[in-house]
Tab-separated table of C-alpha atoms in Angstrom:
chain	number	residue	atom	x	y	z
A	1	UNK	CA	0.238	-26.223	-5.686
A	2	UNK	CA	0.113	-29.093	-3.582
A	3	UNK	CA	1.267	-29.048	0.046
A	4	UNK	CA	4.883	-29.794	-0.650
A	5	UNK	CA	4.957	-26.906	-3.379
A	6	UNK	CA	3.802	-24.704	-0.986
A	7	UNK	CA	6.166	-25.164	2.022
A	8	UNK	CA	8.880	-25.531	-0.666
A	9	UNK	CA	7.210	-21.444	-1.688
A	10	UNK	CA	8.049	-20.755	1.773
A	11	UNK	CA	11.035	-21.687	2.290
A	12	UNK	CA	12.070	-20.306	-0.268
A	13	UNK	CA	10.452	-16.791	-0.391
A	14	UNK	CA	10.481	-16.074	3.611
A	15	UNK	CA	13.060	-17.445	4.869
A	16	UNK	CA	11.819	-15.692	7.850
A	17	UNK	CA	9.608	-18.207	8.499
A	18	UNK	CA	11.216	-21.380	7.670
A	19	UNK	CA	10.913	-24.157	9.697
A	20	UNK	CA	8.175	-22.072	11.896
A	21	UNK	CA	4.566	-22.586	9.599
A	22	UNK	CA	4.100	-25.161	7.786
A	23	UNK	CA	1.239	-26.450	5.465
A	24	UNK	CA	-0.456	-29.817	6.612
A	25	UNK	CA	-3.080	-30.619	3.945
A	26	UNK	CA	-4.520	-28.749	1.373
A	27	UNK	CA	-7.844	-29.412	-0.152
A	28	UNK	CA	-11.343	-27.424	-0.428
A	29	UNK	CA	-9.802	-25.714	1.878
A	30	UNK	CA	-6.221	-24.810	3.780
A	31	UNK	CA	-5.011	-26.120	6.864
A	32	UNK	CA	-1.438	-24.655	7.523
A	33	UNK	CA	0.514	-25.196	11.672
A	34	UNK	CA	2.430	-22.683	13.915
A	35	UNK	CA	5.065	-24.296	15.882
A	36	UNK	CA	5.330	-22.209	18.845
A	37	UNK	CA	7.957	-21.971	20.594
A	38	UNK	CA	9.668	-19.430	22.847
A	39	UNK	CA	9.815	-16.985	20.452
A	40	UNK	CA	5.856	-16.764	19.435
A	41	UNK	CA	5.590	-16.061	23.266
A	42	UNK	CA	4.502	-13.285	25.709
A	43	UNK	CA	4.465	-12.956	29.566
A	44	UNK	CA	1.865	-14.716	30.671
A	45	UNK	CA	2.610	-17.815	29.580
A	46	UNK	CA	0.111	-17.154	25.905
A	47	UNK	CA	0.734	-16.833	22.066
A	48	UNK	CA	1.134	-13.343	21.060
A	49	UNK	CA	-1.234	-11.481	19.444
A	50	UNK	CA	1.695	-11.147	15.975
A	51	UNK	CA	2.565	-14.712	16.400
A	52	UNK	CA	-0.990	-15.157	15.894
A	53	UNK	CA	-1.804	-12.622	12.743
A	54	UNK	CA	1.420	-14.242	10.672
A	55	UNK	CA	-0.319	-17.393	10.581
A	56	UNK	CA	-3.833	-15.869	9.681
A	57	UNK	CA	-1.703	-13.765	6.627
A	58	UNK	CA	0.562	-16.404	5.355
A	59	UNK	CA	-2.262	-19.653	5.686
A	60	UNK	CA	-4.849	-17.102	3.694
A	61	UNK	CA	-1.689	-16.024	1.119
A	62	UNK	CA	-1.060	-19.840	0.826
A	63	UNK	CA	-4.928	-20.852	0.158
A	64	UNK	CA	-4.842	-18.148	-2.298
A	65	UNK	CA	-1.150	-19.683	-4.236
A	66	UNK	CA	-2.568	-23.034	-3.794
A	67	UNK	CA	-5.953	-22.039	-6.109
A	68	UNK	CA	-3.339	-19.560	-8.885
A	69	UNK	CA	0.020	-20.940	-8.434
A	70	UNK	CA	2.707	-18.868	-7.576
A	71	UNK	CA	2.086	-15.549	-7.185
A	72	UNK	CA	4.703	-14.485	-5.112
A	73	UNK	CA	3.736	-10.177	-4.865
A	74	UNK	CA	0.219	-10.938	-4.221
A	75	UNK	CA	-0.068	-8.543	-1.182
A	76	UNK	CA	-2.766	-8.387	1.598
A	77	UNK	CA	-4.458	-4.949	1.323
A	78	UNK	CA	-7.156	-5.154	3.805
A	79	UNK	CA	-6.846	-8.021	7.396
A	80	UNK	CA	-9.760	-8.033	10.441
A	81	UNK	CA	-8.583	-10.361	13.485
A	82	UNK	CA	-10.977	-11.709	16.231
A	83	UNK	CA	-8.352	-12.318	19.710
A	84	UNK	CA	-11.634	-15.589	20.920
A	85	UNK	CA	-9.992	-16.769	23.912
A	86	UNK	CA	-6.368	-17.686	25.704
A	87	UNK	CA	-4.284	-19.410	23.094
A	88	UNK	CA	-2.712	-22.580	24.745
A	89	UNK	CA	1.335	-21.580	24.939
A	90	UNK	CA	2.120	-25.640	24.530
A	91	UNK	CA	0.646	-26.785	21.559
A	92	UNK	CA	0.833	-25.700	18.514
A	93	UNK	CA	-1.550	-23.374	16.465
A	94	UNK	CA	-3.831	-24.399	13.357
A	95	UNK	CA	-5.236	-22.215	10.669
A	96	UNK	CA	-8.132	-23.702	9.033
A	97	UNK	CA	-8.524	-21.173	5.828
A	98	UNK	CA	-11.197	-21.142	3.165
A	99	UNK	CA	-11.393	-18.502	0.245
A	100	UNK	CA	-14.852	-16.698	0.061
A	101	UNK	CA	-14.333	-15.138	-2.970
A	102	UNK	CA	-11.808	-15.982	-5.529
A	103	UNK	CA	-11.339	-13.227	-8.748
A	104	UNK	CA	-8.782	-11.297	-11.213
A	105	UNK	CA	-7.692	-8.724	-8.853
A	106	UNK	CA	-8.818	-9.597	-5.825
A	107	UNK	CA	-9.488	-12.263	-3.714
A	108	UNK	CA	-11.017	-12.823	0.084
A	109	UNK	CA	-10.259	-15.629	2.351
A	110	UNK	CA	-11.520	-16.510	5.786
A	111	UNK	CA	-8.936	-19.094	8.809
A	112	UNK	CA	-10.367	-19.322	12.374
A	113	UNK	CA	-7.569	-20.550	14.704
A	114	UNK	CA	-7.051	-23.078	17.347
A	115	UNK	CA	-4.363	-24.593	19.772
A	116	UNK	CA	-3.908	-28.438	17.911
A	117	UNK	CA	-6.112	-30.807	20.441
A	118	UNK	CA	-8.536	-27.678	21.096
A	119	UNK	CA	-12.481	-27.343	19.468
A	120	UNK	CA	-12.978	-23.709	19.964
A	121	UNK	CA	-11.352	-21.140	17.706
A	122	UNK	CA	-8.746	-18.534	19.734
A	123	UNK	CA	-8.987	-16.492	16.412
A	124	UNK	CA	-11.262	-15.813	13.230
A	125	UNK	CA	-9.504	-13.217	10.669
A	126	UNK	CA	-10.594	-12.850	7.262
A	127	UNK	CA	-8.627	-10.780	4.953
A	128	UNK	CA	-8.280	-9.074	1.258
A	129	UNK	CA	-5.206	-10.047	-1.252
A	130	UNK	CA	-4.435	-7.795	-4.461
A	131	UNK	CA	-3.253	-10.049	-7.284
A	132	UNK	CA	-0.582	-8.777	-9.303
A	133	UNK	CA	-1.565	-8.455	-12.865
A	134	UNK	CA	-0.327	-10.935	-14.824
A	135	UNK	CA	2.537	-10.465	-17.118
A	136	UNK	CA	3.234	-11.616	-20.853
């Protein structure tokens, strides 16, 4: 699936993040953007952990779909996230994702998340997804 198809799928299947998370680029890796808004912030003026986790989860999921096509029922089965530094509240977050393993049943991906314009990652995440069997 290309960038346009992934964004259309996201809008259709996950309206709860429509307009908040967008695919920026798809190739060997996938880059997704969290458009940071007041609802993503926590006291102290930083992006909340749940918002960062949501970006990672959606971005890796979309990276997998970019390879296998539209499989709405692929689900997260394992997740690990390291919060490394405070993200900038006034900047969007970018998740750069790559797929480490793509099997018939499981897919493993990882992403580095950084504030737009920044170099150092604010978080690192790895996730495993279960891919449902194809139905005849």
